[in-house]
Each structure stands twice: as C-alpha cells, then as structure tokens.
Coordinates of C-alpha atoms and ligand atoms in Angstrom, one line a residue:
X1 CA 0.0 0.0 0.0
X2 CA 2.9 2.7 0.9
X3 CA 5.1 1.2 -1.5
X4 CA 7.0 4.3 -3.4
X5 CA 4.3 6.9 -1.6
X6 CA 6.1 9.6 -0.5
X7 CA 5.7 10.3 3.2
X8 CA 6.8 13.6 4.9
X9 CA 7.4 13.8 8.4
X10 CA 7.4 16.8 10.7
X11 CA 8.9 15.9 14.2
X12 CA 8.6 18.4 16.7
X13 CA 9.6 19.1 20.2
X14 CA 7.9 16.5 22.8
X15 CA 9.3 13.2 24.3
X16 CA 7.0 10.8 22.3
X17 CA 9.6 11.8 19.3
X18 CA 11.4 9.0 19.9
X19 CA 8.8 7.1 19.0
X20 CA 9.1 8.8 15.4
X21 CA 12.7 6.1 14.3
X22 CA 10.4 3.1 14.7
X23 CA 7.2 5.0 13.1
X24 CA 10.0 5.6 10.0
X25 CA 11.5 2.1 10.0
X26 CA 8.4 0.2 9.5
X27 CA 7.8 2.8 6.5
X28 CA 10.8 2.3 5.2
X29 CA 10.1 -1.6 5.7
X30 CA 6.7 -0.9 3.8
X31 CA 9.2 0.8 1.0
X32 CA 7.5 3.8 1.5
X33 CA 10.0 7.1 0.5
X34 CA 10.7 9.4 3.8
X35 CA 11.6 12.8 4.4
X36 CA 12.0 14.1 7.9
X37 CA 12.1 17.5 8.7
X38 CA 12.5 18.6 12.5
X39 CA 11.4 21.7 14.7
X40 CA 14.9 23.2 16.9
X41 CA 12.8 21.6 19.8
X42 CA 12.5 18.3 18.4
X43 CA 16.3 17.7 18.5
X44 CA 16.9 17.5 22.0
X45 CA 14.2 14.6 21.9
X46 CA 16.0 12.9 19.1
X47 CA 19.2 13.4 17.0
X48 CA 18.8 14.3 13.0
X49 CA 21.4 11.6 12.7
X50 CA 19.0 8.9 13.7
X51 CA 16.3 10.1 12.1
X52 CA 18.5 10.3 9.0
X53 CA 20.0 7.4 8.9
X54 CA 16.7 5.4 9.0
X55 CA 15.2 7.4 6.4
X56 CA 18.2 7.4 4.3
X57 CA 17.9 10.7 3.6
X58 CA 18.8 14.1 4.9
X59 CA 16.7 15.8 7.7
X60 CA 16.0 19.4 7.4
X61 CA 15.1 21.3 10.2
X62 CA 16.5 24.9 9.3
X63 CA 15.7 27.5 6.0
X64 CA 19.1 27.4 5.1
X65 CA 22.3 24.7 4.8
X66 CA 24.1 27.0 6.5
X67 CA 27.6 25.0 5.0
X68 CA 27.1 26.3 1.4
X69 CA 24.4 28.8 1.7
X70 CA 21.7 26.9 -0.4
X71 CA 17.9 27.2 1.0
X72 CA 15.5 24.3 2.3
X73 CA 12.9 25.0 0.0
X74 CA 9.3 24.7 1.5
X75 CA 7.6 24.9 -1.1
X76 CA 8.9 21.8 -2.7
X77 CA 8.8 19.8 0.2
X78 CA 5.3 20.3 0.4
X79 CA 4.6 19.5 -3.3
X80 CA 7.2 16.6 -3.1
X81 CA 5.0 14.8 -0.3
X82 CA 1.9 12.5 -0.9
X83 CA 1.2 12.8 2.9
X84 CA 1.9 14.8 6.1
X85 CA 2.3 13.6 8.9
X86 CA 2.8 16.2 12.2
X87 CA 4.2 13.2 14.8
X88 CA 4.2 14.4 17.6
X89 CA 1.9 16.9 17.0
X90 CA 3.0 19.5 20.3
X91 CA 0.8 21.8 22.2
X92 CA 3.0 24.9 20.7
X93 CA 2.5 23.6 16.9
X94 CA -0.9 23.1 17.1
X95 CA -1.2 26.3 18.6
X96 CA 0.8 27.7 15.5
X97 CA -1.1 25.4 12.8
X98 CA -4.2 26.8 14.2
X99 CA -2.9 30.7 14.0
X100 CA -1.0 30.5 10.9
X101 CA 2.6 31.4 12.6
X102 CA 5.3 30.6 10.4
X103 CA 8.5 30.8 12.6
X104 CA 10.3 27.3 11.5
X105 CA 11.0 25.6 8.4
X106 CA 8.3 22.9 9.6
X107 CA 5.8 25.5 9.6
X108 CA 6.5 27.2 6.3
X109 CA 6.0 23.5 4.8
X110 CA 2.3 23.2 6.7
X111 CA 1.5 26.3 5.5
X112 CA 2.6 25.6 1.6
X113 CA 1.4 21.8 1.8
X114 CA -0.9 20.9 -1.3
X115 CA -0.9 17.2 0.4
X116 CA -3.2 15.7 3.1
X117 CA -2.2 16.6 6.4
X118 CA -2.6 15.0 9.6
X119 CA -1.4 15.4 12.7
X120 CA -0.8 13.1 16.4
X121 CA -0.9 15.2 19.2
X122 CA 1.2 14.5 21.5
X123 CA 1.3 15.9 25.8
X124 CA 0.6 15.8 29.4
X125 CA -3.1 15.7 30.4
X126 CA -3.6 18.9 31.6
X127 CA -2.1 20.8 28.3
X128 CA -4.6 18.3 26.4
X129 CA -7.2 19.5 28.3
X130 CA -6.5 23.0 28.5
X131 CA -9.3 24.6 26.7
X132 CA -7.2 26.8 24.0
X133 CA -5.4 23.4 23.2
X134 CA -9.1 21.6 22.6
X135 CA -9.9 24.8 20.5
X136 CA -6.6 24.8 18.5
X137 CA -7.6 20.8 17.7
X138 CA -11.1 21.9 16.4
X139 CA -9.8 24.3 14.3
X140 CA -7.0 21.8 12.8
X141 CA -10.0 19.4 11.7
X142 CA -12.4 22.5 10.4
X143 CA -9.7 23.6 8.4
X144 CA -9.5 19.8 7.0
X145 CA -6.4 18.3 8.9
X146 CA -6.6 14.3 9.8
X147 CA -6.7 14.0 13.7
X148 CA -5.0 11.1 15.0
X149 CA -6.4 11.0 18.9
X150 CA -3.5 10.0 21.3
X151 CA -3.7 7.1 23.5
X152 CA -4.3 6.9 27.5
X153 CA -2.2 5.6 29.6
X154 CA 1.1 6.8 31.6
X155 CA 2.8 9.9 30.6
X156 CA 6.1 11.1 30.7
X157 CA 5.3 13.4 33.6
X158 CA 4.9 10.2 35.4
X159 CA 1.1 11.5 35.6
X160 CA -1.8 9.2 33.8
X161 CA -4.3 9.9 31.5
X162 CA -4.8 11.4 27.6
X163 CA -2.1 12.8 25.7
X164 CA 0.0 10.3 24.8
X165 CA 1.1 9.5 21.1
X166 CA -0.4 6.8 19.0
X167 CA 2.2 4.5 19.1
X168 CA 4.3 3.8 16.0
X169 CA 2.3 0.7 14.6
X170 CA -1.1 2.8 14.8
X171 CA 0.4 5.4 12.7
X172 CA 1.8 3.2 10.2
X173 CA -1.7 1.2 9.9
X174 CA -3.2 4.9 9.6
X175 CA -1.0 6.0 6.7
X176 CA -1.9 2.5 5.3
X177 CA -5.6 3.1 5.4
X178 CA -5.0 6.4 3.7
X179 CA -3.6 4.7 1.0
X180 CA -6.1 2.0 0.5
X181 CA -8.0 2.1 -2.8
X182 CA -10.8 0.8 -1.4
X183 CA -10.8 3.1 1.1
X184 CA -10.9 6.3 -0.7
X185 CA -14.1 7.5 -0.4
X186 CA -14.7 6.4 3.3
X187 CA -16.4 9.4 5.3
X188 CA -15.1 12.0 2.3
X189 CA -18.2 14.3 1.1
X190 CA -19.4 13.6 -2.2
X191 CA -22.2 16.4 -3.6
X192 CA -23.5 15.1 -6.9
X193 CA -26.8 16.6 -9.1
X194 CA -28.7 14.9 -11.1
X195 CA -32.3 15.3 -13.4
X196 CA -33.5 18.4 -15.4
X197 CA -34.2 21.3 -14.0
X198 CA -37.7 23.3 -14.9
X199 CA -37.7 26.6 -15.5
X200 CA -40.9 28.0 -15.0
X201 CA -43.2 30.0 -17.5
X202 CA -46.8 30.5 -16.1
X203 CA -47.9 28.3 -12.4
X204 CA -48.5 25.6 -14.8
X205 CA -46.1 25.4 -18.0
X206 CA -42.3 25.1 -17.7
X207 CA -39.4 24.7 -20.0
X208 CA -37.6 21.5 -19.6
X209 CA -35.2 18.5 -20.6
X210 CA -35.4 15.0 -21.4
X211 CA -32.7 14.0 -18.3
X212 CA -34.1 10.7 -16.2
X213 CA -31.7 11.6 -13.7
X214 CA -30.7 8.0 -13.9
X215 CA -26.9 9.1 -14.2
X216 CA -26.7 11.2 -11.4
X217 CA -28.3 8.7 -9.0
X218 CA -26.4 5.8 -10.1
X219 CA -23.6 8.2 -9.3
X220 CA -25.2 8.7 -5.9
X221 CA -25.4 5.1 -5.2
X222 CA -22.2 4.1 -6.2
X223 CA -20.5 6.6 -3.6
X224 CA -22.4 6.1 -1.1
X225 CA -21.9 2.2 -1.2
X226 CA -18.6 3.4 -1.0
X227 CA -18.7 5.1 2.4
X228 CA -18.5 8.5 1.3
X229 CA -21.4 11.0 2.3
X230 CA -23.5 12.5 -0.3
X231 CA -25.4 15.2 -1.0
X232 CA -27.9 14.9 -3.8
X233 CA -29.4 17.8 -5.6
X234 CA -32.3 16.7 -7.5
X235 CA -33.9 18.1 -10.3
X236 CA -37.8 17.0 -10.9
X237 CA -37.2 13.3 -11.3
X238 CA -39.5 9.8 -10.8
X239 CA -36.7 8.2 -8.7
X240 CA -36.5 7.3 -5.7
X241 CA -33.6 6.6 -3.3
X242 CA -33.3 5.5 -0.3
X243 CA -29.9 5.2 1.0
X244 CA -28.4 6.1 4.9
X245 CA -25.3 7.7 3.0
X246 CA -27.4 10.0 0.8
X247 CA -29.4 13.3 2.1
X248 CA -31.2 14.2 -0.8
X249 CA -32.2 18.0 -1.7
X250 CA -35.2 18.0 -4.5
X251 CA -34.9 21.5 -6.4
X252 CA -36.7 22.4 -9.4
X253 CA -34.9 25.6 -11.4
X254 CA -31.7 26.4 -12.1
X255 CA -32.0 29.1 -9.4
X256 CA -32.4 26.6 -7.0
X257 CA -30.0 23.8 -8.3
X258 CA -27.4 27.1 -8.3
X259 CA -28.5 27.7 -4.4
X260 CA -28.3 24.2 -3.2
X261 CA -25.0 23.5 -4.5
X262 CA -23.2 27.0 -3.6
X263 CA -24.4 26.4 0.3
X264 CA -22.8 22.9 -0.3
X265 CA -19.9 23.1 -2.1
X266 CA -17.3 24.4 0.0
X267 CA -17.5 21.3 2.3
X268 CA -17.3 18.7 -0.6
X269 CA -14.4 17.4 -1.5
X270 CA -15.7 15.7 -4.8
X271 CA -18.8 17.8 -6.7
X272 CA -19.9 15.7 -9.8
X273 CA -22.6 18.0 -12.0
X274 CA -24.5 15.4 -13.6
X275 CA -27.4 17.3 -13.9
X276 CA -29.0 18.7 -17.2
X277 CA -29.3 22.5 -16.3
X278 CA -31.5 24.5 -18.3
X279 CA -29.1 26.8 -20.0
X280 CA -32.0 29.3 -20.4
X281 CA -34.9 30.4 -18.0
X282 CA -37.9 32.9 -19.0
X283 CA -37.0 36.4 -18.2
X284 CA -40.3 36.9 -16.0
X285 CA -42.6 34.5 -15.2
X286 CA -46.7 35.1 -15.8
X287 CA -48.0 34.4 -11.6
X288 CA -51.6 33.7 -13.5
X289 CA -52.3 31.4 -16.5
X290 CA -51.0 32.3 -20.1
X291 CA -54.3 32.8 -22.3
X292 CA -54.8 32.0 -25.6
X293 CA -55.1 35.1 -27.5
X294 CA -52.4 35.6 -29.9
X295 CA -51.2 33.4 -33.0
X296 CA -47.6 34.6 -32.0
X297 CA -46.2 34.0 -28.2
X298 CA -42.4 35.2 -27.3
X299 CA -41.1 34.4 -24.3
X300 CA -38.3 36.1 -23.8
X301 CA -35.1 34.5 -21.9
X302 CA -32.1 34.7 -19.7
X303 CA -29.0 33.1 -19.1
X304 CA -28.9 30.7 -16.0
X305 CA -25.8 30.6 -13.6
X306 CA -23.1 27.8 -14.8
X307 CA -23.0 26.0 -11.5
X308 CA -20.0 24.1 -12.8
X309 CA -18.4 27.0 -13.8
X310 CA -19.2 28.8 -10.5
X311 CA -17.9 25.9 -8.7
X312 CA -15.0 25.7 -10.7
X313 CA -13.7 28.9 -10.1
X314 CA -14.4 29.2 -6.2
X315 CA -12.5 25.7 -5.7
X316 CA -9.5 25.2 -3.5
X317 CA -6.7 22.6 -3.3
X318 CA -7.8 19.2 -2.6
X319 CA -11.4 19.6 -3.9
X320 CA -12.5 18.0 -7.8
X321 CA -15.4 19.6 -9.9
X322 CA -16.7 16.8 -12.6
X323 CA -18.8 17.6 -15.7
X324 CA -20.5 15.7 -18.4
X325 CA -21.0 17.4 -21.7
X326 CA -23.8 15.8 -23.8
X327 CA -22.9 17.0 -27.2
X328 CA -24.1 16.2 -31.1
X329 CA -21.3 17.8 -33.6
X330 CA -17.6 18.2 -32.6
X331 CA -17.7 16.1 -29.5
X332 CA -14.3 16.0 -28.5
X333 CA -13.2 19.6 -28.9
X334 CA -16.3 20.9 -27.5
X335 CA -15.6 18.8 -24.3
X336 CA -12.1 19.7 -24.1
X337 CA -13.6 23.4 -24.6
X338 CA -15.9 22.7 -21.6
X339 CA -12.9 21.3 -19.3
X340 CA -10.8 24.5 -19.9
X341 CA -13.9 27.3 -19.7
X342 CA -15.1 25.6 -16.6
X343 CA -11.6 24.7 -15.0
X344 CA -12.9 21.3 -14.3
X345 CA -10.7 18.5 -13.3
X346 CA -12.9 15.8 -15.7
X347 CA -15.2 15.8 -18.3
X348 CA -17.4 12.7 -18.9
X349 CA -18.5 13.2 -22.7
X350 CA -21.3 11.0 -24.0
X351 CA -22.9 11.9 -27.8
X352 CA -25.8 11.5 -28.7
X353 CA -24.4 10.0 -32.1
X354 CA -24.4 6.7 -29.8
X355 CA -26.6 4.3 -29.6
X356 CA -28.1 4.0 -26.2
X357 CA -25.8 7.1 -24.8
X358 CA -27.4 10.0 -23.3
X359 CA -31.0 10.4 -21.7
X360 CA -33.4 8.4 -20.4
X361 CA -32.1 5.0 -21.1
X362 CA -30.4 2.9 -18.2
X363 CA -27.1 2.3 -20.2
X364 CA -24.7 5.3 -21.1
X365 CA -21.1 5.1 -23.4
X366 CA -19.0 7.7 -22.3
X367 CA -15.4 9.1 -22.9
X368 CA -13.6 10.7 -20.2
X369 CA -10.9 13.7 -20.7
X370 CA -9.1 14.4 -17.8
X371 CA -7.1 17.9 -17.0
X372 CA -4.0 16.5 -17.9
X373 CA -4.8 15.8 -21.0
X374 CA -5.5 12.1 -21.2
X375 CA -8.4 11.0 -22.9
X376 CA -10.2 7.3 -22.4
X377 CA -12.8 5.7 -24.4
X378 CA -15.2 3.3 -22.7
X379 CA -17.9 0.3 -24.3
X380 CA -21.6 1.0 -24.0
X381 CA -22.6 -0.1 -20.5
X382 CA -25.6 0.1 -17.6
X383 CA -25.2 4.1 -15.9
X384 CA -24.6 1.7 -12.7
X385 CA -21.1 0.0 -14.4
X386 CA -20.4 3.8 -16.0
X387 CA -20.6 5.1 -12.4
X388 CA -17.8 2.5 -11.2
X389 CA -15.9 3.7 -13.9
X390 CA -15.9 7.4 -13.0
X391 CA -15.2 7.0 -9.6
X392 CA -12.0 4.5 -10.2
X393 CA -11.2 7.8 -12.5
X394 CA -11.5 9.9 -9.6
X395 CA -9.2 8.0 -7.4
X396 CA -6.5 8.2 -9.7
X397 CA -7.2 12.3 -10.4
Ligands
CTP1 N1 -24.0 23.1 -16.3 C1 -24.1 23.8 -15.1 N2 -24.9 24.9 -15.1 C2 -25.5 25.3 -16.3 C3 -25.4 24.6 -17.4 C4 -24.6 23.4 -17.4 O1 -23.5 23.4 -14.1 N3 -26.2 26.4 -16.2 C5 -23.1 21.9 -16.2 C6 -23.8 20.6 -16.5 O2 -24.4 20.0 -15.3 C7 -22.7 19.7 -17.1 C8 -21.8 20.7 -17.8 O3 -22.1 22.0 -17.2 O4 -22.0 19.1 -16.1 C9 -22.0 20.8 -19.3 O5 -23.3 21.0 -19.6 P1 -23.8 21.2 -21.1 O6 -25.2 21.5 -21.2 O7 -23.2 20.1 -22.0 O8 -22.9 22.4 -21.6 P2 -23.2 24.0 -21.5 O9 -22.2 24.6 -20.6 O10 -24.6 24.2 -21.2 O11 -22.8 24.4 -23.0 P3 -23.6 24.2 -24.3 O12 -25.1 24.1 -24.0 O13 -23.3 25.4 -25.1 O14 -23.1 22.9 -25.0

C-alpha cells in the first residue's frame, strides 16, 4: 500500500519523538519514501542523525544549509510529499497550525502543503485538556487536517491519563488506510446533481429536458456504497432513493440547483454536476395562466448561472469539480472546450451520435478527458457499471 508513496514527516519538540525512528523504519520496511524534517525543539528529543540514517535521507530542520548557503525549499517539500504527517503533534505547533505562525521551516511547509495533512498530538493531560489546546484541535479538523487521537495511559510526567502519542504501529496502519484504494471514499463528502431542471413560464407550463436523472443517482449510489457521504441535488425526477449515506435535496430551477449546490460546495471534496441545467430560463414568469389570445407567443429568456463553472472557479486545493457534456457535432473539442472554460478536473462526454448514450435510457457510453490531457474511451454499459468507472477515475485524479 505505501510502496513508493512519498511520506513527509514533521517531528517536533515532545518526548514521544522518539517514538518517530520506529514510526520511519516500519515505513521504510513498507518501501514507503521518507523525508523528515525537524522543529529546533525536536532535536533535544532525538538526534537528526537517527532520524537520517533510517530514512536514508537528509533531515531538514532549518531555511538554510548554512555550509554552502543553499535554502530548504518549502515549497517543494510540500509539493514533493503525498502525505503529512505532524508526529508528535506538540501543544506549541498546534497552537501555531491553528494561528497560521510561520516561525520554523516545519511551519513554512504546513502552511505551503498541497498534500493531506494529519497530525498526532502529543502531551501531558492537563495541556490536552486545557481549553485553547481543545480549541486549536477543532480548528485543525475544520480547516480539513486528519486528527489522530493519542492514547491513554502513563505519561512522561509520570502522571496518567490522555495525551499520549499513538504509538508507532497505529500510525503506520493509519497511513496504510489512507492509501487503500478501497478506502478512498470512506467518510469523504461527495455532492453530486442529477435530473433536469424546470424553468418556470406561467404556475402551470415550464421549460424542460429529457434528463431521467438516472446518471446522477447511479452516481449517488455508487458513492455512497462506498462510504462517502453525499449530498444529492435533484432536479424534478420519478426516482426514488433511499440510501443512509445519501441526504437528498429535490430543487426544481436552475435558481435553485445554483443555491443548493453554492451552500454545499465548500465542504465537498468531490462535486460531480450530472445534472441537465436549463441553459435558459424565461426572463419573467406570468403568476396567472397564459391565455390564448395571440397566433404569436415570445417568451423572452435569460442566461442561468453555470453551476459548474461557478464551482470551478471558487475551488480550492484538494477539492474536484466533474462535468458531463452531452454533445451532437464536434464532441471531442467541445468537451475539451468545456474542461478548460469551466476549470474542471474531468469531463465525462457521451454523444448523442451513440446508440443508447445519453437520456433516459439505463445504459450510457462515455469518454472521459481528464485535466492532464488524457483522454479514455469506454464500451456502451448500464449508468450503474459507467458510475464505477468514474469514480475508479477519480481516485487516480
Ligand atoms: N452546467 C451547469 N450549469 C449550467 C449549465 C450546465 O452546471 N447552467 C453543467 C452541466 O451539469 C454539465 C456541464 O455543465 O456538467 C456541461 O453542460 P452542457 O449543457 O453540456 O454544456 P453547457 O455549458 O450548457 O454548454 P452548451 O449548452 O453550449 O453545450
């Protein structure tokens, strides 16, 4: 599972750093990569040297190689490493994760992470307790860091209770888990939408689309039998679904499709627009009944938000927007058009050139075009097989 991931981790200054040469041992063992990188603190727990030698690589604890005047650059640490890990995690860092204070080369590398980050708090009882500490914890996880809770049991101080680290062979099996495939998508939040939307005209007449919704929900399904939670925005749709993972939100305009998802959105880590938005919506709508009086009728229309396009532009590192473009002419370019215009990470194309592609049919052939360029064709299958597909796509994106 670790095998050639590339592990980064931040040691600073608490006695449970010891722990940290077995923790990077049995990750070495797994053939995991490692870079350490220390706090001043954390080397009167533990010497570089050990730390080095069982990582077999340099550890970095200061901006600069002071012997020939080169910089420890941040930047690239953080983009070098697949995962974070903050063992021990002490009261003072999390204080300074929480704030934002950027006083150590550790901290410069929190801050410029684009990986997961998790840290293992690590420190007698009473700092644990100590309400700013608590505080500082629940800010870590709001702002998306992995908490690893520390053990009880007898602490350094010779006192007993919570606060001390998880113990080298819990982190491991933690990192492992993170790097489980079939794991992916346990507890992440998924928001998907799905149907037409209905714009309305008069209280009885609306514009619409053909769209089942069948795609979207199979989507639904399919990530929520996969432990992730998801939020389901529903256009006007005969389906019904009924599944402890899913809270579903029924909408029926664009308006509201637009509302559902922006109050949504931020805490999703995966948003997958499935749904056929009305491009278009009547400029006013009539509150009584249109009569019949002229041979001519105009209804005159405006553009709808682009939800994808909306979502693509607010989104930060770490979260994916998906979109399908149904086209008829021009296919591929126009869904390579769509991928740039509405900075998504993945376009799922289907034509409706093929045969038992596109609306209202239970089976869907799609061709997905990622944002690095790669482009996959898939057979015609059920929309349940199509939504394994995309989310295997999505683990590798
Ligand atoms: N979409 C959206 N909001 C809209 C229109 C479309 O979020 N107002 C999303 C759809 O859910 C889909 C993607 O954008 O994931 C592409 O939709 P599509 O109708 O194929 O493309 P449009 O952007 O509407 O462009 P065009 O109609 O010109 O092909």
């Amino acid at each position: 599972m670790l095998k050639d991931k590339k592990i980064l981790i931040a040691v600073t200054g608490s006695i449970a750093a010891y722990k940290i040469a077995s923790l990077v041992r049995l990750l070495i063992k797994a053939k995991a990569e490692v870079q350490v990188i220390m706090t001043e603190s954390a080397k009167e727990f533990i010497t570089p040297l050990t730390l080095s030698t069982l990582s077999k690589k340099p550890v970095y604890f200061s901006f600069y190689k002071t012997e020939n005047g080169e910089w420890n650059n941040h930047v690239e640490l953080g983009l070098w490493a697949d995962y974070m890990l903050i063992a021990p995690a002490s009261a003072n860092t999390i204080a300074k994760m929480s704030a934002g204070i950027c006083d150590s080369l550790l901290m410069a590398t929190y801050l410029s992470a684009k990986c997961p980050v998790a840290f293992a708090p690590a420190m007698d009882l009473d700092m644990y307790q100590h309400p700013s500490t608590q505080e500082n914890i629940e800010k870590l996880i709001a702002f998306g860091n992995e908490f690893i809770a520390p053990g009880t049991g007898e602490l350094a101080s010779g006192l007993s209770g919570e606060g001390r680290m998880a113990e080298p062979e819990e982190l491991l099996a933690f990192l492992e888990n993170k790097f489980n495939p079939s794991n992916f998508y346990s507890q992440k939040n998924v928001l998907v939408t799905a149907g037409p939307t209905h714009e309305a005209i008069d209280p009885v007449r609306f514009i619409g689309n053909a769209s089942s919704g069948k795609m979207g929900y199979a989507l639904a399904e399919a990530f929520a039998e996969k432990g992730a939670n998801v939020t389901l925005v529903s256009g006007p749709t005969n389906l019904k679904i009924n599944h402890p993972n899913i809270k579903k939100i029924a909408i029926t305009s664009a308006a509201e499709m637009f509302e559902a998802v922006k109050a949504n959105f931020a805490n999703s880590a995966i948003t997958v627009m499935a749904a056929a938005v009305a491009d278009y919506s009547p400029t006013h709508q009539a509150t009584e009944k249109i009569k019949k009086t002229t041979d001519n009728l105009q209804i005159a229309l405006s553009k709808t938000i682009d939800i994808l396009q909306y979502v693509g532009e607010q989104k930060k590192a770490g979260q994916l927007t998906i979109g399908f473009a149904l086209e008829t002419t021009n296919e591929l370019v126009n869904a390579q058009n769509k991928l740039k215009s509405k900075n998504a990470d993945l376009i799922i194309l289907n034509s409706l050139n093929d045969e038992g592609a596109g609306f209202n049919v239970d089976s869907n052939k799609i061709t997905m075009i990622d944002k690095n360029g790669q482009i996959e064709a898939f057979e015609l299958k059920s929309k349940n097989k199509v939504a394994q597909d995309i989310l295997q796509k999505i683990t590798q994106l």
